[in-house]
CSV table of C-alpha atoms and ligand atoms in Angstrom, one decimal:
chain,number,residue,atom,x,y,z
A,94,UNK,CA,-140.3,77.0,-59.1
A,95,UNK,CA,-140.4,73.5,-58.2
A,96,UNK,CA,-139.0,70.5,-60.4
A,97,UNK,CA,-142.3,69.6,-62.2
A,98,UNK,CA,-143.4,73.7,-62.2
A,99,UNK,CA,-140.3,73.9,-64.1
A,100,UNK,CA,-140.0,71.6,-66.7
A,101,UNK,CA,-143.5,73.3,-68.2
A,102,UNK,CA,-142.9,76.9,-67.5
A,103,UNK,CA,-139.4,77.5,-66.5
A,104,UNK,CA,-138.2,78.1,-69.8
A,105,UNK,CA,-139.7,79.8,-73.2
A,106,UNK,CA,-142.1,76.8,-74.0
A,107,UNK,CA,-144.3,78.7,-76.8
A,108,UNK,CA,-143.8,79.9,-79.9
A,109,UNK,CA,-143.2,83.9,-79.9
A,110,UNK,CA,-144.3,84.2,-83.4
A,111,UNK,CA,-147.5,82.4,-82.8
A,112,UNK,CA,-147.9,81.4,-79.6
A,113,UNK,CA,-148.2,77.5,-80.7
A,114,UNK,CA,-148.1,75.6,-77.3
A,115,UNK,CA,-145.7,73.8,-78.6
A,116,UNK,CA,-142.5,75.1,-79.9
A,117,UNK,CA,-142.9,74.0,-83.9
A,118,UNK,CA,-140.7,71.8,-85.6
A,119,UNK,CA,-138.6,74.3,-87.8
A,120,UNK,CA,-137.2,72.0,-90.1
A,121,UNK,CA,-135.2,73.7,-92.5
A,122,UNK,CA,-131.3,73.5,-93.4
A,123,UNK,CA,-131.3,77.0,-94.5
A,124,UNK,CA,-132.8,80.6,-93.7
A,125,UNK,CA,-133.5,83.0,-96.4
A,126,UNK,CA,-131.8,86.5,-95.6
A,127,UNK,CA,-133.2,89.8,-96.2
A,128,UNK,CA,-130.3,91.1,-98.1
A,129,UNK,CA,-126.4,90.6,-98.7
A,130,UNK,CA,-124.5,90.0,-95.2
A,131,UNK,CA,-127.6,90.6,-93.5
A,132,UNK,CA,-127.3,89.7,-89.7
A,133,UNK,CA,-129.5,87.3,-88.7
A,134,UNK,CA,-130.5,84.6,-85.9
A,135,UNK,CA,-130.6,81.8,-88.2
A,136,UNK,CA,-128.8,81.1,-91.5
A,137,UNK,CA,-128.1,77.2,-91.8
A,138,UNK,CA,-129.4,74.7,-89.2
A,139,UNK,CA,-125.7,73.5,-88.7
A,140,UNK,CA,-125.0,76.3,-87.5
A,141,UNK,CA,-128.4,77.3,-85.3
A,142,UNK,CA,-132.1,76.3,-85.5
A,143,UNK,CA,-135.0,77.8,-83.3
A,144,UNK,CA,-136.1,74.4,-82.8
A,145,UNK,CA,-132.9,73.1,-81.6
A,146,UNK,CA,-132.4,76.4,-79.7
A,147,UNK,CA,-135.4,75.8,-77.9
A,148,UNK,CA,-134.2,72.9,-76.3
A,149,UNK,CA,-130.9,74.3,-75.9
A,150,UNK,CA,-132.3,76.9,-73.2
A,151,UNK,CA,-135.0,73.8,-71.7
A,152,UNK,CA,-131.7,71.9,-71.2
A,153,UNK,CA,-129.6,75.0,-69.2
A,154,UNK,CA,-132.4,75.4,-67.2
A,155,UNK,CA,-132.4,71.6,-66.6
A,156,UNK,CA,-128.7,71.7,-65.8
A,157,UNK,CA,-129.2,74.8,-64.0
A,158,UNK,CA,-126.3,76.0,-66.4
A,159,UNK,CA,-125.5,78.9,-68.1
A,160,UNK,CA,-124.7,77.1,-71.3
A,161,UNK,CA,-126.0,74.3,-72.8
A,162,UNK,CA,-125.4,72.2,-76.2
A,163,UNK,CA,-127.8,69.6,-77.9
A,164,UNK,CA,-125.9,67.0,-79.6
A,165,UNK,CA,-126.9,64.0,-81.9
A,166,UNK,CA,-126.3,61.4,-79.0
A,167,UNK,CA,-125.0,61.4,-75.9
A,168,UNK,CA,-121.5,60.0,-77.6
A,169,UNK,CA,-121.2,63.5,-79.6
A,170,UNK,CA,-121.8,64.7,-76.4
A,171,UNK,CA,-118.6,62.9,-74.8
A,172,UNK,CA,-116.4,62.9,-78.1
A,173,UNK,CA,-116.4,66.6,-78.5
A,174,UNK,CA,-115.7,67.1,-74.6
A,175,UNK,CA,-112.8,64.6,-74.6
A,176,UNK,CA,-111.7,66.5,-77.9
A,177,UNK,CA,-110.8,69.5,-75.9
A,178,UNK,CA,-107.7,67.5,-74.9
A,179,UNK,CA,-104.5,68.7,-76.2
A,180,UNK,CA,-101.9,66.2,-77.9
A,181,UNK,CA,-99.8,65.6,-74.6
A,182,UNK,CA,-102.3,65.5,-72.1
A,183,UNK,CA,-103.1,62.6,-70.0
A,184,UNK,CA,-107.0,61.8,-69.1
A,185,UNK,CA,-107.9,60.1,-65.7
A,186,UNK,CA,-110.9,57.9,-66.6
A,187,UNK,CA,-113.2,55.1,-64.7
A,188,UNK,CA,-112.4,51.5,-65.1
A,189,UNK,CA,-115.8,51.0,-65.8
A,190,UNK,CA,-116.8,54.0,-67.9
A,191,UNK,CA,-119.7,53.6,-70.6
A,192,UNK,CA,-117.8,51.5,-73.4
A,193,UNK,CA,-118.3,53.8,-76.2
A,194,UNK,CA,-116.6,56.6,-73.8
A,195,UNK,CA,-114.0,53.9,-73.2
A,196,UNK,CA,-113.8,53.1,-76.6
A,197,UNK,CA,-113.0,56.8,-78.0
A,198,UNK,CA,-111.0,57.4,-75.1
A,199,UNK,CA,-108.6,53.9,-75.7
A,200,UNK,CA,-108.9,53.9,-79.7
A,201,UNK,CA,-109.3,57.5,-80.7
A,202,UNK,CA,-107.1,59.7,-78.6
A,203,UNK,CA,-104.4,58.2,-78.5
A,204,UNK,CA,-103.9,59.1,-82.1
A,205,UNK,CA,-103.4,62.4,-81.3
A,206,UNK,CA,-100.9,61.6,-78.4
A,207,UNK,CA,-103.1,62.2,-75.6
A,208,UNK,CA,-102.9,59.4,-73.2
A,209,UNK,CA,-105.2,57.8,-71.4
A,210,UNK,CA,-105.6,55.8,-67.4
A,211,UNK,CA,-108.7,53.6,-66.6
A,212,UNK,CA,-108.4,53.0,-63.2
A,213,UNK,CA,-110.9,52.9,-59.7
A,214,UNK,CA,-112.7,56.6,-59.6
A,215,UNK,CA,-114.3,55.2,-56.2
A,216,UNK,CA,-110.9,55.2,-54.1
A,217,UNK,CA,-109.9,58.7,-54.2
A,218,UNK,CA,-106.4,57.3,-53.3
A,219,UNK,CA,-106.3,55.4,-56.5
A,220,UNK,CA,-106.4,58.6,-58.2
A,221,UNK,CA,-104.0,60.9,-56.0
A,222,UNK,CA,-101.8,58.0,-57.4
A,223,UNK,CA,-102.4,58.4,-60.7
A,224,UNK,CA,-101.9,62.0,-61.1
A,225,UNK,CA,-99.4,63.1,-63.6
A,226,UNK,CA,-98.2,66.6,-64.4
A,227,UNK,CA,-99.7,66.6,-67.8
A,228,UNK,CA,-102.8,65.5,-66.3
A,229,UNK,CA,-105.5,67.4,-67.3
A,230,UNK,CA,-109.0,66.2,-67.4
A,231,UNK,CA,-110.4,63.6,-64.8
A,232,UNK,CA,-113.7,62.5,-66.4
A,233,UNK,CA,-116.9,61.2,-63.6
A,234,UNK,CA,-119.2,58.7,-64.5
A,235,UNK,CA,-121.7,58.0,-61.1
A,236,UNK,CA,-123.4,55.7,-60.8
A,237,UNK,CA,-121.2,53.4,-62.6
A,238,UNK,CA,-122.7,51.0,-65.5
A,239,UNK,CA,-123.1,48.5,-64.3
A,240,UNK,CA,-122.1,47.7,-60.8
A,241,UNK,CA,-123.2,50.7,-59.8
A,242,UNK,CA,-119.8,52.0,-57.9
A,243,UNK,CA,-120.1,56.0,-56.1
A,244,UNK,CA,-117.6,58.4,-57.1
A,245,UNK,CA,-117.5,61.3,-54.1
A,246,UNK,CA,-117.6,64.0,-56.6
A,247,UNK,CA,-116.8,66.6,-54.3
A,248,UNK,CA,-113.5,65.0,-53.1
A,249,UNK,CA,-112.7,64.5,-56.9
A,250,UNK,CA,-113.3,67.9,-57.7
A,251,UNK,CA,-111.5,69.1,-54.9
A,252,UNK,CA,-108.3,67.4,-55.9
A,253,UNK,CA,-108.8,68.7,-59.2
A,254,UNK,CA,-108.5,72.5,-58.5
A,255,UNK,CA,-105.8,71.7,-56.5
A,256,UNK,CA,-104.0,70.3,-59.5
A,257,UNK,CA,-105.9,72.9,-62.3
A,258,UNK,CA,-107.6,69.7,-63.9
A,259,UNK,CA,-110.9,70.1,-65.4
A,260,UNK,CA,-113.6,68.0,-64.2
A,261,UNK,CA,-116.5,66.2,-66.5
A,262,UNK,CA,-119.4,64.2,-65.3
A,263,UNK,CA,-121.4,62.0,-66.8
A,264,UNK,CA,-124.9,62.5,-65.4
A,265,UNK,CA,-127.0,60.1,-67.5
A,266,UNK,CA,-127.9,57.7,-64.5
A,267,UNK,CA,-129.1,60.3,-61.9
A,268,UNK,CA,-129.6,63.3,-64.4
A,269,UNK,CA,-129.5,66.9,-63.0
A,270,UNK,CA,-132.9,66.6,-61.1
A,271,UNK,CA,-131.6,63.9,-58.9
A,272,UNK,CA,-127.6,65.0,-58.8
A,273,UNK,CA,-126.0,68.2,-59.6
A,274,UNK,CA,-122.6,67.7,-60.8
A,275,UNK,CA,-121.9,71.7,-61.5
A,276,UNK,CA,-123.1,72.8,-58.2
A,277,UNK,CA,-120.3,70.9,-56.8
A,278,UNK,CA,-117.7,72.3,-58.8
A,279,UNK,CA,-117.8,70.0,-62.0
A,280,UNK,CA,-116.8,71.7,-65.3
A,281,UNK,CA,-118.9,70.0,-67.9
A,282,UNK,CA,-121.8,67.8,-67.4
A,283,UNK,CA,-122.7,65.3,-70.0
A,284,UNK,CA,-125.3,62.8,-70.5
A,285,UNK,CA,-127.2,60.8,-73.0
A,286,UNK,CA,-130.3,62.6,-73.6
A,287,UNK,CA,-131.4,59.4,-75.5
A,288,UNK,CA,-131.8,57.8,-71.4
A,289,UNK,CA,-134.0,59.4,-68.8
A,290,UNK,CA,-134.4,63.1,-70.6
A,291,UNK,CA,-136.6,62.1,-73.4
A,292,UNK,CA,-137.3,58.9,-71.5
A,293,UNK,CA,-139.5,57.1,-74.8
A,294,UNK,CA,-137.1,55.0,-75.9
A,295,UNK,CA,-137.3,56.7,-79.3
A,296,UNK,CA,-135.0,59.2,-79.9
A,297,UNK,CA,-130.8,59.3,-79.8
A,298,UNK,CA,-129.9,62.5,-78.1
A,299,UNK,CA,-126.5,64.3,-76.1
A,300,UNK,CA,-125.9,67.5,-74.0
A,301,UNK,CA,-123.2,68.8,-72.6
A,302,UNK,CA,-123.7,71.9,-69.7
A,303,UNK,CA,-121.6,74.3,-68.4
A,304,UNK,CA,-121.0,77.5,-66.4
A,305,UNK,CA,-117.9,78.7,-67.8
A,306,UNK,CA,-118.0,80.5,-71.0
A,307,UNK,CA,-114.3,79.9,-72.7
A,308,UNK,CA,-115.8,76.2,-72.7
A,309,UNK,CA,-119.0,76.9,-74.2
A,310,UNK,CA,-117.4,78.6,-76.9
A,311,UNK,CA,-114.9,76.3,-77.5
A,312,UNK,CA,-117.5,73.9,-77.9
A,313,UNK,CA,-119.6,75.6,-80.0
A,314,UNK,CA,-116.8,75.4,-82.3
A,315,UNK,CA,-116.2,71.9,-82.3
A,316,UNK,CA,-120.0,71.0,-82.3
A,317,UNK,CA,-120.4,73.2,-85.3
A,318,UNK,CA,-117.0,71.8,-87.6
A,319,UNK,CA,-117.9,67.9,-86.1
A,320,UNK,CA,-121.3,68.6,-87.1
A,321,UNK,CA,-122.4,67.0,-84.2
A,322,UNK,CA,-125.8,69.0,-84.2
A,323,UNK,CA,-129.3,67.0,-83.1
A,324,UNK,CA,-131.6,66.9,-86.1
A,325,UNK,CA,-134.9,69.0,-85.6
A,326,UNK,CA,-137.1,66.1,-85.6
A,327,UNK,CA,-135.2,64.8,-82.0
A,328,UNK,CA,-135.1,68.4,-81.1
A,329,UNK,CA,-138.9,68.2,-80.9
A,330,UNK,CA,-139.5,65.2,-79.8
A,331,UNK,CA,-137.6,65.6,-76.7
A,332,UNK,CA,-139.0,69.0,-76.3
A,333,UNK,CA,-142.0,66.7,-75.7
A,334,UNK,CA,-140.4,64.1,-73.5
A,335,UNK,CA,-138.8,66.1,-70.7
A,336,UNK,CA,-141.9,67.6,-69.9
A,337,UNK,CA,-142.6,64.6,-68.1
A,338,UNK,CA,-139.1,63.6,-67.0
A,339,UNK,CA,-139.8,64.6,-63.5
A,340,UNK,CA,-142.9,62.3,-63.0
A,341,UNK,CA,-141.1,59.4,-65.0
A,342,UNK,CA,-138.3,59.4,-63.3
A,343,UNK,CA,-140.0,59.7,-59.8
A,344,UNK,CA,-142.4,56.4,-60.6
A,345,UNK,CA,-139.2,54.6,-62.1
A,346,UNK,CA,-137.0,55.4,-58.8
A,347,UNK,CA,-139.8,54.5,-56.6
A,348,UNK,CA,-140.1,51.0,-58.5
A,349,UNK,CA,-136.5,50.9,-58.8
A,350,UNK,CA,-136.1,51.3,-54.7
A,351,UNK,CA,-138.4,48.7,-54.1
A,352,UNK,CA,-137.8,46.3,-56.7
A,353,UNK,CA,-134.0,46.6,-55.4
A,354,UNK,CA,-135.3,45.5,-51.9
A,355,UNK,CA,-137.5,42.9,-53.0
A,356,UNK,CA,-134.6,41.2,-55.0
A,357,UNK,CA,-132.2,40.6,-51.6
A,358,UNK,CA,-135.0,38.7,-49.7
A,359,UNK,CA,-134.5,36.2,-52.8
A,360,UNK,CA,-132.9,32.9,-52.8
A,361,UNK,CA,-132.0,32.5,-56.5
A,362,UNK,CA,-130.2,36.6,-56.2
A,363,UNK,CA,-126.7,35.9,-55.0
A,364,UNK,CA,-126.2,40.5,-54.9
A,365,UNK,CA,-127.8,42.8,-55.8
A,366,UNK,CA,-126.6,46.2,-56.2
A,367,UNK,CA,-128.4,50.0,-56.5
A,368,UNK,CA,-126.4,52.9,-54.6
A,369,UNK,CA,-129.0,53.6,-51.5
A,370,UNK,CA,-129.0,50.0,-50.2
A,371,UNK,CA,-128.0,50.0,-46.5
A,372,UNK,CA,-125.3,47.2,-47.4
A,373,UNK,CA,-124.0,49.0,-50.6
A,374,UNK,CA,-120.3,50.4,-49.5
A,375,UNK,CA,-120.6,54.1,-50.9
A,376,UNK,CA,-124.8,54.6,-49.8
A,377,UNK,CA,-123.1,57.3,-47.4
A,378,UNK,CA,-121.7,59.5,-50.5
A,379,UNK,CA,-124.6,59.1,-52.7
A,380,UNK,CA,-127.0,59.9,-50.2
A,381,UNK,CA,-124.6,63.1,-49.9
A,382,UNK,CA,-124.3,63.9,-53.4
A,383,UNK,CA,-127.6,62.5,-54.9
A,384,UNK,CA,-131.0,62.5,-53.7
A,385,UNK,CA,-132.2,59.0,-54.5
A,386,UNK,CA,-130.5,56.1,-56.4
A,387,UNK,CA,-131.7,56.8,-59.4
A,388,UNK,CA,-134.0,53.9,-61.9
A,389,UNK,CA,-131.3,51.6,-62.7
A,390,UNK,CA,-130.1,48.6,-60.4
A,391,UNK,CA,-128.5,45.4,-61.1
A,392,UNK,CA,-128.1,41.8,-59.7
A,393,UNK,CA,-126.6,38.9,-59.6
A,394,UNK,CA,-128.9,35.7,-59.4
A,395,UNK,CA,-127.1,32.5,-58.6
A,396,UNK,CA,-126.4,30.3,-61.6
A,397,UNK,CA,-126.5,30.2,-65.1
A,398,UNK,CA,-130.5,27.9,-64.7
A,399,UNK,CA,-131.5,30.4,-62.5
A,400,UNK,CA,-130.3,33.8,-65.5
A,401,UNK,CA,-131.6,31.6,-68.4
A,402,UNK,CA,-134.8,31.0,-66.9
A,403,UNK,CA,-135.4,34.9,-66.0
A,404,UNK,CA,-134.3,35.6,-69.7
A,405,UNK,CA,-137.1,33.5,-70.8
A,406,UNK,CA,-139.8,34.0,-68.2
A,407,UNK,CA,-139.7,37.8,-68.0
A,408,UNK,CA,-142.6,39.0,-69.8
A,409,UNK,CA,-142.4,42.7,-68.7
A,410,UNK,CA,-139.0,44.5,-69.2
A,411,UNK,CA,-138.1,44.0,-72.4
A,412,UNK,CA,-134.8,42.7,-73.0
A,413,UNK,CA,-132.6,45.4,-74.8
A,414,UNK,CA,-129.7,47.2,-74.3
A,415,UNK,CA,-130.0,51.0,-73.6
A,416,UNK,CA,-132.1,52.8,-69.9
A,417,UNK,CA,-134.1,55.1,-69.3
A,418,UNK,CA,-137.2,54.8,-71.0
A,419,UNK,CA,-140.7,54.7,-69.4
A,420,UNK,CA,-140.8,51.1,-70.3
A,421,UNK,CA,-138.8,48.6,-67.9
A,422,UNK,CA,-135.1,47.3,-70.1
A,423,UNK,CA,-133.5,44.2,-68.5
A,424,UNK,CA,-129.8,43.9,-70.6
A,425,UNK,CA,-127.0,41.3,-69.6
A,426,UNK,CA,-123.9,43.5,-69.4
A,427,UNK,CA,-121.8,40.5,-70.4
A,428,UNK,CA,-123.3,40.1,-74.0
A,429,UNK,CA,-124.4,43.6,-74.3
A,430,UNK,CA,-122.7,46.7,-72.7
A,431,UNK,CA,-119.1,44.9,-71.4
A,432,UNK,CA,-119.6,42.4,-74.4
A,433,UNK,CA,-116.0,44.3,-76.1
A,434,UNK,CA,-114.2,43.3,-72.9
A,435,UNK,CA,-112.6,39.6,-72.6
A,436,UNK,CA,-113.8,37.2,-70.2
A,437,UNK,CA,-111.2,38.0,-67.7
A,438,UNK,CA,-111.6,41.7,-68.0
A,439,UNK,CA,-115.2,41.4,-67.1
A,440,UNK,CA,-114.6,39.0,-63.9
A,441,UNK,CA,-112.0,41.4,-62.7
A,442,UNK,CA,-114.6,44.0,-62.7
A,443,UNK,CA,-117.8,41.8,-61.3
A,444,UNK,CA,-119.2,41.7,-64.4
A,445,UNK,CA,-120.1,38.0,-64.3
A,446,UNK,CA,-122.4,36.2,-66.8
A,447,UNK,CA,-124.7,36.2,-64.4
A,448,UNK,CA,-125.2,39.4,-63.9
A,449,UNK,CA,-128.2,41.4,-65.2
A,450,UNK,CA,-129.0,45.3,-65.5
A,451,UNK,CA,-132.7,46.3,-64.6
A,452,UNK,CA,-133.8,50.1,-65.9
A,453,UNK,CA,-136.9,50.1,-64.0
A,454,UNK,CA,-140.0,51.9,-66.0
A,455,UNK,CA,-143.2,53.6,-64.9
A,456,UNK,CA,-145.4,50.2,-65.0
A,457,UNK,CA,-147.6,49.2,-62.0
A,458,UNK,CA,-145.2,47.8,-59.4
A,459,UNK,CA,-147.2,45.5,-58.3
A,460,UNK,CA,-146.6,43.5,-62.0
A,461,UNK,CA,-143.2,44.2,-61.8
A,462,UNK,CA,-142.9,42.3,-58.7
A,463,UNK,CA,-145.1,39.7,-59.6
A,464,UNK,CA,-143.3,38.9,-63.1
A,465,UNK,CA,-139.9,39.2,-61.2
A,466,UNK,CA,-141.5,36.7,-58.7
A,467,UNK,CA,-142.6,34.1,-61.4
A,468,UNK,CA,-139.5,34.4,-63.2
A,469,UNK,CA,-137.4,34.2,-60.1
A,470,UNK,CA,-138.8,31.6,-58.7
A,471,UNK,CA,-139.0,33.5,-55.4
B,64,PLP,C1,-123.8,56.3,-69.1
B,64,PLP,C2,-123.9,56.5,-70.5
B,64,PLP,N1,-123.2,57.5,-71.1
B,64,PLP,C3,-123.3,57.7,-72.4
B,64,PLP,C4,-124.0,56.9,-73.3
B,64,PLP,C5,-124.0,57.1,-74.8
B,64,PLP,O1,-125.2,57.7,-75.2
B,64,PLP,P1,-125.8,57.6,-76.6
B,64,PLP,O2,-126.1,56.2,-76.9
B,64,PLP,O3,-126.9,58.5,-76.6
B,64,PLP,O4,-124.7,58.0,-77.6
B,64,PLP,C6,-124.7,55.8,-72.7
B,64,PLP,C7,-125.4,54.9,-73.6
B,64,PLP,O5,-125.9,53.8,-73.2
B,64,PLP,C8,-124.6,55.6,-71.3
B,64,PLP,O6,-125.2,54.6,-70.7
């Protein structure tokens, strides 16, 4: 089955009681049981609801995965994975992960003695050197947010078996249709289901995939004591939204791609960067590892006139923080995203005040040039 064949058919998609083409909302918090210790499929929604199950096998199938977990966002998601850390263990994670990632990983576990290095994850080298002997998760997130930086996720898993580290990737940029972070040896695949996967801008939602069962369970475990469980109503609705995900995200990319080349013919763009430009250093390794570069790209436009008049004369993307959703988000990572980082901590990583974030949405490219055009004044 092909992608769009697949996110219809390719998993149980109606109701086996009544053959609803639509899996119903079961929204319940308990299960009434035939008798005393009956054993049933469902007792308490915490625990296990058909709804949520549902989407639990549409999102293995997604992953191409063997296990699969909804969560209530995509920081559940991340939180319970990084929780699988020990007291004692040391965590390799990108300088430029997502900052509520960074800010779990920095403010969180160290509390329970599990240290933590942020450092480069797109010079291999960088982390050969920063391999400890109690190292034991390196943690992926490619594209990075929001320069866009390519993490070879081959070479990084590689290094990581030789070492016995587990591996996680954060997929929410490309998602599984676009790169497949498991099929090249990644442990656990995360994402933020609230992005591209339900794509409407109106639900918070995480998963987190994986092929190896001892994890799974493990994870089961903490998702069910964290009660970090996706409520029935979000279940549904992104039921709903992935359907679609494949033609969404295909529109978005193709806008994104063009949109991307558009921007460096302009005089007011000083860079602009989205992983499949010829000029961008690590095109080679996405093109390797991903299929496209994905919706999201970001640029640079020449001085602080040039960003304030954008900010004012965009009438298209709406200005928000957040990606993914069919409707174009422009975000300035300096006041948004990066905005816990000090000044210098953000120009050290290119995050200038200049800078702005585009998540391209389905619109007509044609206004989404033409807006860019008035606003740019290119
Ligand atoms: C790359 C990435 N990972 C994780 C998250 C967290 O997801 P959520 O907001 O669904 O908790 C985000 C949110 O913006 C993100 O951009």
């Amino acid at each position: 089955m092909r992608v769009n064949t697949s996110l219809l058919h390719g998993y149980p998609v109606l109701d086996t009681q009544t053959g609803a083409a639509s899996i119903p909302k079961y929204q319940t918090s308990t299960f009434a049981q035939k008798k005393i210790g009956s054993k049933q499929d469902y007792s308490y929604t915490r625990f296990g609801n058909p709804t949520v199950h549902a989407l639990e096998e549409a999102f293995a199938k997604l992953e191409k995965a063997d296990y699969a977990l909804a969560y209530a966002s995509g920081m559940a998601a991340i939180s319970n994975v990084l929780m699988l850390l020990e007291g004692g263990d040391h965590l390799l994670l990108p300088k430029e992960v997502y900052g509520g990632t960074c800010q779990f990983a920095n403010h969180i576990l160290p509390r329970y003695d599990i240290e933590v290095s942020c450092i480069d994850m797109s010079d291999i080298n960088e982390i050969k050197a920063h391999l400890k002997p109690n190292t034991k998760m390196i943690y992926l997130e490619t594209p990075s947010n929001p320069l866009l930086k390519i993490t070879d996720i081959a070479a990084v898993v590689a290094l990581a078996k030789q070492h016995q580290i587990l591996t996680v990737a954060d997929n929410t940029f490309m998602t599984a249709l676009y790169q497949n972070p498991l099929a090249l040896g990644v442990d656990i695949v995360v994402e933020s289901v609230t992005k591209f996967i339900n794509g409407h801008s109106d639900v918070v939602a995480g998963v987190a995939a994986t092929n190896d069962k001892e994890i799974y369970q493990q994870l089961l475990l903490y998702q069910k004591n964290f009660g970090a469980v996706l409520g029935v109503e979000e279940a549904w609705l992104v039921l709903r939204g992935m359907k679609t995900m494949g033609l969404r995200m295909e529109k978005s990319i193709d806008n994104a791609t063009q949109i991307a080349a558009f921007l460096q013919t302009c005089p007011n763009v000083k860079r602009v960067y989205y992983p499949t430009l010829p000029n961008h250093p690590n095109a080679a390794i996405q093109k390797k590892q991903a299929t496209n570069g994905g919706a999201v790209l970001s640029f640079e436009v020449s001085n602080q006139a040039v960003l304030e008049a954008v900010i004012d004369k965009l009438q298209i993307p709406i200005l928000a923080v957040s990606l993914g959703g069919v409707e174009s988000i422009l975000s300035h990572p300096a006041t948004m995203s990066h905005a816990c980082l000090s000044q210098e901590e953000r120009q050290k990583q290119g995050v200038t005040n200049n800078l702005l974030r585009l998540s391209c949405g389905i619109e007509d490219l044609e206004d989404l040039l033409a807006d860019l055009k008035q606003a740019l004044g290119c």
